[in-house]
Every structure is written in structure tokens, then in C-alpha cells.
Amino acid sequence: MPNYDYLCNDCEHRFEAFQSITAEPLNSCPLCGGKIQRLLGSGGGLIFKGSGFYITDYKNQKKSSIHTT
Ligand SMILES: [Zn+2]
């Protein structure tokens, strides 16, 4: 499950949230309730766009038919 870095615009609290790829992004700070922004490309430098899951699928199923979607 991917984790996202968030930064609060109000109190500058930074935290990570583990969310499903389909979960809606958080929009409020757990400490002060202020607006937060999601930091992309931080931490491990991984950006999850869904294609990564496809690549994993492809490697695991290279002996069977390849999905074209
Ligand atoms: Zn905050």
C-alpha cells in the first residue's frame, strides 16, 4: 500500500498517511484541522500512478497472456 507525505499549510506538521491507491487524498491536518497538501516525489521517490501495478502484473504473468488495458 502506498504511503503519502502530507504537509500542513498552517502548522507545518508533516506526516505520512498509508492509503489505498483508490482512497481520496486527505485534506485536513490531524493536529490543527488546517489545510494540507500532498507532497509528491518525496521519501523513496516513488510516484504511484497505477502503471507500477501494471508492471508488477506484467512481470508476474509474463508466462501467460499480457493484459492490454
Ligand atoms: Zn496543522
Short mmCIF file of C-alpha atoms and ligand atoms in Angstrom, two decimals:
data_model
loop_
_atom_site.label_atom_id
_atom_site.label_comp_id
_atom_site.label_asym_id
_atom_site.label_seq_id
_atom_site.Cartn_x
_atom_site.Cartn_y
_atom_site.Cartn_z
CA MET A 1 0.00 0.00 0.00
CA PRO A 2 1.46 3.35 -0.96
CA ASN A 3 2.17 5.98 1.62
CA TYR A 4 1.83 9.67 1.03
CA ASP A 5 3.62 12.56 2.64
CA TYR A 6 1.43 15.43 3.71
CA LEU A 7 2.40 18.89 4.90
CA CYS A 8 0.08 21.17 6.80
CA ASN A 9 -0.02 24.72 5.47
CA ASP A 10 -0.99 26.10 8.84
CA CYS A 11 1.19 24.42 11.48
CA GLU A 12 3.73 22.84 9.10
CA HIS A 13 3.09 19.45 10.63
CA ARG A 14 4.42 16.82 8.27
CA PHE A 15 3.20 13.26 8.37
CA GLU A 16 2.78 10.17 6.29
CA ALA A 17 -0.52 8.51 5.58
CA PHE A 18 -0.92 4.99 4.32
CA GLN A 19 -3.80 4.91 1.90
CA SER A 20 -5.20 2.72 -0.76
CA ILE A 21 -4.44 3.90 -4.26
CA THR A 22 -8.15 4.48 -4.68
CA ALA A 23 -8.65 6.36 -1.43
CA GLU A 24 -9.42 10.03 -1.58
CA PRO A 25 -6.50 12.23 -0.54
CA LEU A 26 -6.62 13.74 2.89
CA ASN A 27 -7.45 17.41 3.06
CA SER A 28 -7.20 18.42 6.70
CA CYS A 29 -4.45 18.37 9.29
CA PRO A 30 -4.92 15.82 12.08
CA LEU A 31 -3.44 18.26 14.58
CA CYS A 32 -4.96 21.63 13.79
CA GLY A 33 -7.52 20.83 11.11
CA GLY A 34 -5.85 23.22 8.68
CA LYS A 35 -5.42 22.67 5.02
CA ILE A 36 -2.75 20.22 3.98
CA GLN A 37 -1.01 19.48 0.76
CA ARG A 38 0.21 16.14 -0.50
CA LEU A 39 3.90 16.01 -1.28
CA LEU A 40 4.73 14.13 -4.42
CA GLY A 41 8.03 12.50 -5.22
CA SER A 42 9.31 12.61 -1.66
CA GLY A 43 10.60 9.77 0.51
CA GLY A 44 11.55 6.88 -1.71
CA GLY A 45 10.93 8.92 -4.81
CA LEU A 46 8.15 6.64 -5.90
CA ILE A 47 5.21 8.12 -7.69
CA PHE A 48 2.20 5.89 -7.87
CA LYS A 49 0.12 6.45 -10.95
CA GLY A 50 -1.23 2.95 -11.34
CA SER A 51 1.25 1.99 -14.03
CA GLY A 52 3.55 0.50 -11.42
CA PHE A 53 0.92 -2.03 -10.58
CA TYR A 54 0.62 -2.91 -14.22
CA ILE A 55 4.38 -3.52 -14.45
CA THR A 56 4.22 -5.80 -11.43
CA ASP A 57 1.37 -7.62 -13.03
CA TYR A 58 3.29 -7.99 -16.22
CA LYS A 59 6.34 -9.47 -14.53
CA ASN A 60 4.27 -11.90 -12.54
CA GLN A 61 2.28 -13.04 -15.52
CA LYS A 62 4.90 -13.00 -18.24
CA LYS A 63 4.24 -16.64 -18.98
CA SER A 64 0.57 -16.05 -19.51
CA SER A 65 -1.34 -13.67 -21.69
CA ILE A 66 -0.47 -9.99 -21.41
CA HIS A 67 -3.12 -7.53 -20.50
CA THR A 68 -3.57 -4.77 -22.99
CA THR A 69 -5.57 -2.48 -20.79
ZN ZN B 1 -1.76 21.58 11.09
#
